[in-house]
């Protein structure tokens, strides 16, 4: 049966609207690439189905900025995942072990100073023993990234992942008891004040 011209016009308009909108949505999402090869990581095709529909993940995929950075309620989860998935190579506090350190201002891959770059290296892997972490949910990776940033001990003005406001309030992480793996348990550790570099004992900011 032939569709009335009025209804056909509505249908055509709706189709055009969807067709025009789809590229806009696609263009709004960041393209994440392998740290070494530059290949498209095809995040939505290769990531775990669970944990990728959170508000934080949607925000990150569109901006490349981790919304969990220095958000206290996500640090404990990030620490837990880091200890089980990353500390064997990078040390309990990111000090480096058989893999490079993650808690100072030197980055093997300079792009890791950005949230997008660090995510690409964690998710897609890099050289040597650094394999991909497709086994982690995207939301878990964001919490791990937040914990890695929390472990930072370098100059605050070089912490490009922090906002101006976060830089004003950030305290560099310095662990007194290197053998203690409960950094988010509320125990007392040494922190260096970002403004005057005085070292003072206080509880972790978890």
Coordinates of N, CA and C in Angstrom, one line a residue:
X1 N 0.9 -1.2 0.0 CA 0.0 0.0 0.0 C 0.9 1.2 0.0
X2 N 0.5 2.2 -0.8 CA 1.3 3.4 -0.9 C 1.2 4.3 0.3
X3 N 2.3 4.8 0.8 CA 2.2 5.7 2.0 C 1.8 7.1 1.6
X4 N 0.9 7.7 2.3 CA 0.5 9.1 2.0 C 1.7 10.0 1.9
X5 N 1.7 11.0 1.1 CA 2.8 11.8 0.9 C 3.3 12.5 2.2
X6 N 2.3 12.9 3.0 CA 2.6 13.6 4.2 C 3.4 12.7 5.2
X7 N 2.9 11.4 5.3 CA 3.6 10.5 6.1 C 5.0 10.1 5.6
X8 N 5.1 10.1 4.2 CA 6.4 9.8 3.6 C 7.4 10.9 3.9
X9 N 6.9 12.1 3.9 CA 7.8 13.2 4.2 C 8.3 13.2 5.6
X10 N 7.5 12.8 6.6 CA 7.9 12.6 8.0 C 8.9 11.5 8.1
X11 N 8.7 10.4 7.4 CA 9.6 9.2 7.5 C 10.9 9.6 6.9
X12 N 10.9 10.3 5.8 CA 12.2 10.7 5.1 C 13.0 11.7 6.0
X13 N 12.2 12.6 6.6 CA 12.9 13.6 7.5 C 13.5 12.9 8.7
X14 N 12.8 11.9 9.3 CA 13.3 11.2 10.4 C 14.6 10.4 10.1
X15 N 14.5 9.8 8.9 CA 15.7 9.0 8.4 C 16.9 9.9 8.2
X16 N 16.7 11.1 7.6 CA 17.8 12.0 7.4 C 18.3 12.5 8.7
X17 N 17.4 12.7 9.7 CA 17.9 13.2 11.0 C 18.8 12.2 11.7
X18 N 18.4 10.9 11.6 CA 19.2 9.9 12.3 C 20.5 9.7 11.5
X19 N 20.4 9.8 10.2 CA 21.7 9.7 9.4 C 22.6 10.8 9.7
X20 N 22.1 12.0 9.9 CA 23.0 13.1 10.2 C 23.5 13.1 11.6
X21 N 22.7 12.6 12.5 CA 23.1 12.6 13.9 C 24.2 11.6 14.2
X22 N 24.1 10.4 13.5 CA 25.0 9.3 13.8 C 26.5 9.7 13.7
X23 N 26.9 10.4 12.5 CA 28.2 10.8 12.4 C 28.7 11.8 13.5
X24 N 27.7 12.6 14.0 CA 28.1 13.6 15.0 C 28.4 12.8 16.3
X25 N 27.7 11.8 16.6 CA 27.9 11.0 17.8 C 29.3 10.3 17.7
X26 N 29.5 9.7 16.5 CA 30.8 9.0 16.3 C 32.0 10.0 16.4
X27 N 31.8 11.2 15.8 CA 32.9 12.1 15.8 C 33.2 12.6 17.2
X28 N 32.2 12.6 18.1 CA 32.4 13.1 19.4 C 33.2 12.1 20.3
X29 N 33.3 10.9 19.9 CA 34.1 9.9 20.7 C 35.5 9.9 20.3
X30 N 36.4 9.9 21.3 CA 37.8 9.8 21.1 C 38.2 8.5 20.4
X31 N 39.3 8.6 19.6 CA 39.8 7.4 19.0 C 41.0 7.0 19.8
X32 N 41.0 5.8 20.3 CA 42.1 5.3 21.2 C 43.0 4.4 20.4
X33 N 44.3 4.6 20.4 CA 45.3 3.9 19.6 C 46.3 3.2 20.4
X34 N 46.8 2.1 19.9 CA 47.9 1.3 20.5 C 49.1 2.2 20.7
X35 N 49.7 2.1 21.9 CA 50.8 3.0 22.2 C 52.0 2.8 21.3
X36 N 52.2 1.5 20.9 CA 53.4 1.3 20.0 C 53.1 1.3 18.5
X37 N 52.0 0.6 18.1 CA 51.7 0.4 16.7 C 50.8 1.5 16.1
X38 N 50.1 2.2 17.0 CA 49.2 3.3 16.5 C 47.9 2.7 16.0
X39 N 47.7 1.4 16.1 CA 46.4 0.8 15.6 C 45.2 1.3 16.5
X40 N 44.1 1.4 15.8 CA 42.8 1.7 16.5 C 42.5 0.5 17.5
X41 N 42.3 0.8 18.8 CA 42.1 -0.2 19.7 C 40.6 -0.8 19.7
X42 N 39.8 -0.1 19.0 CA 38.4 -0.5 18.8 C 37.8 -0.9 20.2
X43 N 37.8 0.1 21.1 CA 37.4 -0.1 22.4 C 36.0 -0.8 22.6
X44 N 35.0 -0.3 21.9 CA 33.7 -0.9 22.1 C 33.5 -2.3 21.5
X45 N 34.4 -2.7 20.7 CA 34.4 -4.1 20.1 C 35.2 -5.1 21.0
X46 N 36.2 -4.6 21.6 CA 37.1 -5.5 22.3 C 37.0 -5.5 23.8
X47 N 36.3 -4.5 24.4 CA 36.3 -4.4 25.9 C 35.2 -5.3 26.5
X48 N 35.4 -5.5 27.8 CA 34.4 -6.3 28.5 C 33.0 -5.7 28.5
X49 N 31.9 -6.4 28.2 CA 30.6 -5.8 28.1 C 30.2 -5.1 29.4
X50 N 30.6 -5.7 30.5 CA 30.2 -5.1 31.8 C 31.2 -4.0 32.1
X51 N 30.7 -3.0 32.8 CA 31.6 -1.9 33.3 C 31.9 -0.9 32.2
X52 N 31.2 -0.9 31.1 CA 31.6 0.1 30.1 C 30.4 1.0 29.8
X53 N 29.3 0.9 30.6 CA 28.2 1.8 30.4 C 28.0 2.7 31.6
X54 N 29.0 2.9 32.4 CA 28.9 3.8 33.5 C 29.0 5.2 33.0
X55 N 28.5 6.2 33.8 CA 28.6 7.6 33.4 C 30.1 8.0 33.2
X56 N 30.9 7.5 34.1 CA 32.4 7.9 34.0 C 33.0 7.4 32.7
X57 N 32.7 6.1 32.3 CA 33.2 5.6 31.1 C 32.7 6.3 29.9
X58 N 31.4 6.6 29.9 CA 30.9 7.4 28.7 C 31.5 8.7 28.6
X59 N 31.7 9.4 29.8 CA 32.4 10.7 29.8 C 33.8 10.6 29.3
X60 N 34.5 9.6 29.7 CA 35.9 9.4 29.4 C 36.1 9.1 27.9
X61 N 35.2 8.2 27.3 CA 35.3 7.9 25.9 C 35.1 9.1 25.0
X62 N 34.4 10.1 25.5 CA 34.1 11.3 24.7 C 35.1 12.4 24.9
X63 N 35.8 12.4 26.1 CA 36.7 13.5 26.4 C 38.1 13.1 26.5
X64 N 38.4 11.8 26.9 CA 39.8 11.4 27.1 C 40.3 11.9 28.5
X65 N 39.3 12.4 29.3 CA 39.7 12.8 30.7 C 39.1 11.9 31.7
X66 N 39.9 11.4 32.7 CA 39.3 10.5 33.7 C 38.6 11.3 34.8
X67 N 37.3 11.1 34.9 CA 36.6 11.8 36.0 C 36.8 11.3 37.4
X68 N 37.5 10.1 37.5 CA 37.8 9.6 38.8 C 39.0 10.1 39.5
X69 N 39.8 10.9 38.7 CA 41.1 11.4 39.3 C 40.8 12.2 40.6
X70 N 41.5 11.8 41.7 CA 41.4 12.4 43.0 C 40.0 12.5 43.5
X71 N 39.2 11.5 43.1 CA 37.8 11.3 43.7 C 38.0 10.2 44.8
X72 N 37.9 10.6 46.0 CA 38.2 9.7 47.1 C 37.5 8.3 47.1
X73 N 36.2 8.4 46.8 CA 35.4 7.1 46.9 C 35.8 6.1 45.8
X74 N 36.7 6.4 44.9 CA 37.1 5.4 43.9 C 38.5 5.0 44.1
X75 N 39.2 5.5 45.0 CA 40.6 5.2 45.2 C 40.8 3.8 45.8
X76 N 40.0 3.4 46.7 CA 40.2 2.1 47.3 C 40.0 1.0 46.3
X77 N 39.0 1.1 45.4 CA 38.8 0.1 44.3 C 40.0 0.1 43.4
X78 N 40.5 1.3 43.1 CA 41.6 1.4 42.2 C 42.9 0.8 42.8
X79 N 43.1 1.0 44.1 CA 44.2 0.4 44.8 C 44.1 -1.2 44.7
X80 N 42.9 -1.7 45.0 CA 42.7 -3.1 45.0 C 43.0 -3.7 43.7
X81 N 42.5 -3.1 42.6 CA 42.8 -3.7 41.3 C 44.2 -3.5 40.9
X82 N 44.8 -2.4 41.3 CA 46.3 -2.2 41.0 C 47.1 -3.2 41.7
X83 N 46.8 -3.5 42.9 CA 47.6 -4.5 43.6 C 47.5 -5.9 43.0
X84 N 46.4 -6.3 42.5 CA 46.2 -7.6 41.9 C 46.6 -7.7 40.5
X85 N 46.6 -6.6 39.7 CA 46.9 -6.7 38.3 C 48.1 -6.0 37.9
X86 N 48.7 -5.1 38.7 CA 49.8 -4.3 38.2 C 51.0 -4.3 39.1
X87 N 50.8 -4.5 40.4 CA 51.9 -4.3 41.4 C 53.1 -5.3 41.2
X88 N 52.7 -6.5 40.6 CA 53.8 -7.5 40.4 C 54.9 -7.0 39.6
X89 N 54.6 -6.1 38.6 CA 55.6 -5.6 37.7 C 56.0 -4.2 38.1
X90 N 55.1 -3.4 38.6 CA 55.3 -2.0 38.9 C 55.5 -1.6 40.3
X91 N 55.5 -2.6 41.2 CA 55.7 -2.3 42.7 C 54.4 -1.9 43.3
X92 N 54.3 -2.2 44.6 CA 53.1 -1.9 45.4 C 52.7 -0.4 45.4
X93 N 53.7 0.5 45.3 CA 53.4 1.9 45.3 C 53.8 2.6 44.0
X94 N 53.9 1.8 42.9 CA 54.3 2.3 41.6 C 55.7 2.7 41.5
X95 N 56.6 2.2 42.5 CA 58.0 2.6 42.5 C 58.8 1.9 41.4
X96 N 58.2 0.9 40.8 CA 59.0 0.2 39.8 C 59.5 -1.1 40.3
X97 N 59.6 -2.1 39.5 CA 60.1 -3.4 39.9 C 60.7 -4.0 38.6
X98 N 60.1 -5.0 38.0 CA 60.6 -5.5 36.7 C 60.0 -4.6 35.6
X99 N 59.0 -3.9 35.9 CA 58.5 -2.9 35.0 C 58.8 -1.5 35.5
X100 N 58.6 -0.4 34.7 CA 59.0 0.9 35.1 C 58.2 1.5 36.2
X101 N 58.8 2.5 36.9 CA 58.0 3.2 38.0 C 56.9 4.0 37.4
X102 N 55.9 4.2 38.1 CA 54.7 4.9 37.7 C 54.4 6.1 38.6
X103 N 55.2 6.3 39.6 CA 54.8 7.3 40.6 C 55.7 8.6 40.6
X104 N 56.5 8.7 39.5 CA 57.3 10.0 39.5 C 57.0 10.7 38.2
X105 N 57.9 11.7 37.8 CA 57.6 12.5 36.7 C 58.1 12.0 35.4
X106 N 58.9 10.9 35.4 CA 59.4 10.3 34.2 C 58.4 9.2 33.7
X107 N 58.1 9.3 32.4 CA 57.3 8.3 31.7 C 58.0 7.7 30.6
X108 N 58.0 6.4 30.5 CA 58.6 5.7 29.4 C 57.9 6.1 28.1
X109 N 56.6 6.3 28.2 CA 55.9 6.8 27.0 C 55.3 8.1 27.5
X110 N 55.9 9.2 27.0 CA 55.4 10.6 27.4 C 53.9 10.8 27.4
X111 N 53.3 10.2 26.4 CA 51.8 10.4 26.3 C 51.1 9.9 27.6
X112 N 51.7 9.1 28.4 CA 51.1 8.6 29.6 C 50.8 9.8 30.6
X113 N 51.4 10.9 30.4 CA 51.1 12.1 31.2 C 49.6 12.5 31.0
X114 N 49.0 12.1 29.9 CA 47.6 12.4 29.7 C 46.8 11.2 30.1
X115 N 45.5 11.4 30.5 CA 44.7 10.3 30.8 C 44.4 9.4 29.6
X116 N 44.2 10.0 28.5 CA 44.0 9.2 27.3 C 45.2 8.3 27.0
X117 N 46.4 8.8 27.1 CA 47.6 8.1 26.8 C 47.8 6.9 27.8
X118 N 47.6 7.2 29.1 CA 47.8 6.2 30.1 C 46.8 5.1 29.9
X119 N 45.5 5.4 29.5 CA 44.5 4.4 29.3 C 45.0 3.5 28.1
X120 N 45.4 4.2 27.0 CA 45.8 3.4 25.8 C 46.9 2.4 26.2
X121 N 47.9 2.8 27.0 CA 49.0 1.9 27.4 C 48.5 0.8 28.3
X122 N 47.6 1.1 29.2 CA 47.1 0.0 30.1 C 46.2 -1.0 29.3
X123 N 45.3 -0.4 28.5 CA 44.3 -1.2 27.8 C 44.9 -2.0 26.7
X124 N 45.7 -1.3 25.9 CA 46.3 -2.0 24.7 C 47.6 -2.6 24.8
X125 N 48.3 -2.3 26.0 CA 49.6 -2.9 26.2 C 50.7 -2.1 25.5
X126 N 52.0 -2.5 25.7 CA 53.1 -1.7 25.0 C 54.2 -2.7 24.7
X127 N 55.4 -2.4 24.9 CA 56.5 -3.3 24.6 C 56.9 -4.2 25.8
X128 N 57.7 -5.1 25.5 CA 58.2 -6.0 26.6 C 57.1 -6.9 27.2
X129 N 57.0 -6.9 28.5 CA 56.1 -7.8 29.2 C 54.7 -7.1 29.4
X130 N 54.6 -5.8 28.9 CA 53.4 -5.1 29.1 C 52.3 -5.5 28.1
X131 N 51.5 -6.5 28.5 CA 50.5 -7.0 27.6 C 49.2 -6.2 27.7
X132 N 48.2 -6.4 26.9 CA 47.0 -5.7 27.0 C 46.2 -6.1 28.2
X133 N 45.3 -5.2 28.7 CA 44.5 -5.5 29.8 C 43.0 -5.5 29.4
X134 N 42.7 -6.3 28.4 CA 41.3 -6.4 28.0 C 40.5 -7.2 29.1
X135 N 41.2 -7.8 30.0 CA 40.6 -8.6 31.0 C 39.9 -7.7 32.1
X136 N 40.3 -6.4 32.1 CA 39.7 -5.5 33.1 C 38.6 -4.7 32.4
X137 N 37.6 -4.5 33.2 CA 36.5 -3.6 32.8 C 36.9 -2.2 32.6
X138 N 36.3 -1.5 31.7 CA 36.7 -0.1 31.4 C 36.7 0.7 32.7
X139 N 35.6 0.5 33.4 CA 35.5 1.3 34.7 C 36.6 1.0 35.7
X140 N 37.0 -0.3 35.7 CA 38.1 -0.7 36.6 C 39.4 0.0 36.2
X141 N 39.6 0.1 34.9 CA 40.8 0.8 34.4 C 40.8 2.2 34.8
X142 N 39.7 2.9 34.8 CA 39.6 4.3 35.2 C 40.0 4.4 36.7
X143 N 39.5 3.4 37.5 CA 39.9 3.5 38.9 C 41.4 3.2 39.2
X144 N 41.9 2.3 38.4 CA 43.4 2.0 38.5 C 44.2 3.3 38.1
X145 N 43.7 3.9 37.0 CA 44.4 5.2 36.6 C 44.4 6.2 37.7
X146 N 43.2 6.3 38.4 CA 43.1 7.3 39.5 C 44.0 7.0 40.6
X147 N 44.2 5.7 40.9 CA 45.1 5.2 41.9 C 46.6 5.5 41.5
X148 N 46.9 5.2 40.3 CA 48.3 5.5 39.8 C 48.6 7.0 40.0
X149 N 47.6 7.9 39.6 CA 47.8 9.3 39.7 C 47.9 9.7 41.2
X150 N 47.2 9.0 42.1 CA 47.2 9.3 43.5 C 48.6 9.0 44.1
X151 N 49.3 8.0 43.5 CA 50.6 7.6 44.0 C 51.8 8.6 43.6
X152 N 51.5 9.6 42.9 CA 52.5 10.5 42.3 C 53.3 11.1 43.4
X153 N 54.6 11.1 43.1 CA 55.6 11.8 44.1 C 56.4 12.9 43.5
X154 N 56.2 13.2 42.2 CA 56.9 14.2 41.5 C 56.4 15.6 41.7
X155 N 57.0 16.5 41.0 CA 56.6 17.9 41.0 C 55.2 18.1 40.6
X156 N 54.4 18.8 41.4 CA 53.0 18.9 41.1 C 52.7 19.7 39.9
X157 N 53.6 20.7 39.5 CA 53.4 21.5 38.3 C 53.6 20.7 37.1
X158 N 54.2 19.4 37.2 CA 54.3 18.6 36.0 C 53.2 17.5 35.9
X159 N 52.3 17.6 36.8 CA 51.2 16.6 36.8 C 50.1 17.1 35.9
X160 N 50.3 16.9 34.6 CA 49.4 17.5 33.6 C 48.0 17.0 33.7
X161 N 47.8 15.8 34.3 CA 46.4 15.3 34.4 C 45.6 15.9 35.5
X162 N 46.2 16.8 36.3 CA 45.4 17.5 37.4 C 44.9 18.8 36.8
X163 N 43.7 19.2 37.3 CA 43.2 20.5 37.0 C 43.9 21.5 37.8
X164 N 43.8 22.8 37.5 CA 44.4 23.8 38.3 C 44.0 23.8 39.8
X165 N 42.7 23.5 40.0 CA 42.2 23.4 41.4 C 42.8 22.2 42.1
X166 N 42.9 21.0 41.4 CA 43.5 19.8 42.0 C 44.9 20.0 42.3
X167 N 45.7 20.8 41.5 CA 47.1 21.0 41.8 C 47.2 21.8 43.1
X168 N 46.3 22.7 43.3 CA 46.4 23.6 44.5 C 46.2 22.7 45.8
X169 N 45.5 21.6 45.7 CA 45.1 20.9 46.9 C 45.9 19.5 46.9
X170 N 46.6 19.1 45.9 CA 47.2 17.8 45.8 C 48.4 17.7 46.7
X171 N 48.5 16.5 47.4 CA 49.6 16.2 48.3 C 50.3 15.0 47.7
X172 N 51.6 15.1 47.5 CA 52.4 14.1 46.8 C 52.4 12.8 47.8
X173 N 52.4 11.7 47.2 CA 52.3 10.4 48.0 C 53.8 10.0 48.3
X174 N 54.0 9.8 49.6 CA 55.3 9.3 50.0 C 55.0 8.2 51.1
X175 N 55.4 7.0 50.7 CA 55.1 5.9 51.6 C 56.2 5.6 52.6
X176 N 55.9 5.7 53.9 CA 56.9 5.4 55.0 C 57.2 3.9 55.1
X177 N 56.2 3.1 55.0 CA 56.4 1.6 55.2 C 56.2 1.0 53.8
X178 N 57.3 0.8 53.1 CA 57.2 0.3 51.7 C 56.7 -1.1 51.6
X179 N 56.8 -1.9 52.7 CA 56.3 -3.2 52.7 C 54.8 -3.4 53.0
X180 N 54.2 -2.3 53.4 CA 52.8 -2.3 53.8 C 51.9 -2.1 52.6
X181 N 51.1 -3.0 52.2 CA 50.2 -2.9 51.0 C 48.8 -2.5 51.3
X182 N 48.6 -1.8 52.5 CA 47.3 -1.3 52.8 C 47.2 0.2 52.8
X183 N 47.7 0.8 51.7 CA 47.8 2.3 51.7 C 46.5 3.0 51.8
X184 N 45.4 2.3 51.5 CA 44.1 3.0 51.6 C 43.3 2.6 52.8
X185 N 44.0 2.0 53.8 CA 43.3 1.5 55.0 C 43.1 2.5 56.1
X186 N 43.6 3.8 55.9 CA 43.5 4.8 56.9 C 44.7 4.8 57.8
X187 N 45.7 4.0 57.6 CA 46.9 4.1 58.4 C 47.7 5.4 58.1
X188 N 48.6 5.7 59.0 CA 49.4 7.0 58.9 C 50.6 6.8 58.0
X189 N 50.8 7.6 57.0 CA 51.9 7.6 56.2 C 52.5 9.0 56.1
X190 N 53.6 9.2 55.4 CA 54.2 10.5 55.2 C 53.7 11.1 53.9
X191 N 53.3 12.3 53.9 CA 52.9 13.0 52.7 C 53.7 14.3 52.6
X192 N 54.1 14.7 51.4 CA 54.9 15.9 51.2 C 53.9 17.0 50.7
X193 N 53.8 18.1 51.4 CA 52.9 19.2 51.1 C 53.4 19.7 49.7
X194 N 52.4 19.9 48.8 CA 52.7 20.3 47.5 C 53.2 21.7 47.4
X195 N 52.8 22.6 48.4 CA 53.2 24.0 48.3 C 54.6 24.2 48.9
X196 N 54.9 23.6 50.1 CA 56.2 23.9 50.7 C 57.1 22.7 50.8
X197 N 56.6 21.6 50.4 CA 57.4 20.3 50.3 C 57.8 19.8 51.7
X198 N 57.1 20.3 52.8 CA 57.3 19.8 54.1 C 56.8 18.4 54.2
X199 N 57.5 17.5 54.8 CA 57.0 16.1 55.0 C 56.4 16.0 56.3
X200 N 55.1 15.5 56.4 CA 54.4 15.5 57.6 C 53.6 14.2 57.6
X201 N 53.4 13.6 58.8 CA 52.6 12.3 58.9 C 51.1 12.7 58.8
X202 N 50.4 11.9 58.1 CA 48.9 12.1 58.0 C 48.3 10.9 57.4
X203 N 47.0 10.7 57.6 CA 46.4 9.6 57.0 C 46.2 9.7 55.5
X204 N 46.2 8.6 54.8 CA 46.0 8.7 53.4 C 44.7 9.3 53.0
X205 N 44.6 9.9 51.8 CA 43.4 10.6 51.4 C 42.4 9.7 50.7
X206 N 42.2 8.5 51.3 CA 41.3 7.5 50.7 C 39.9 7.6 51.4

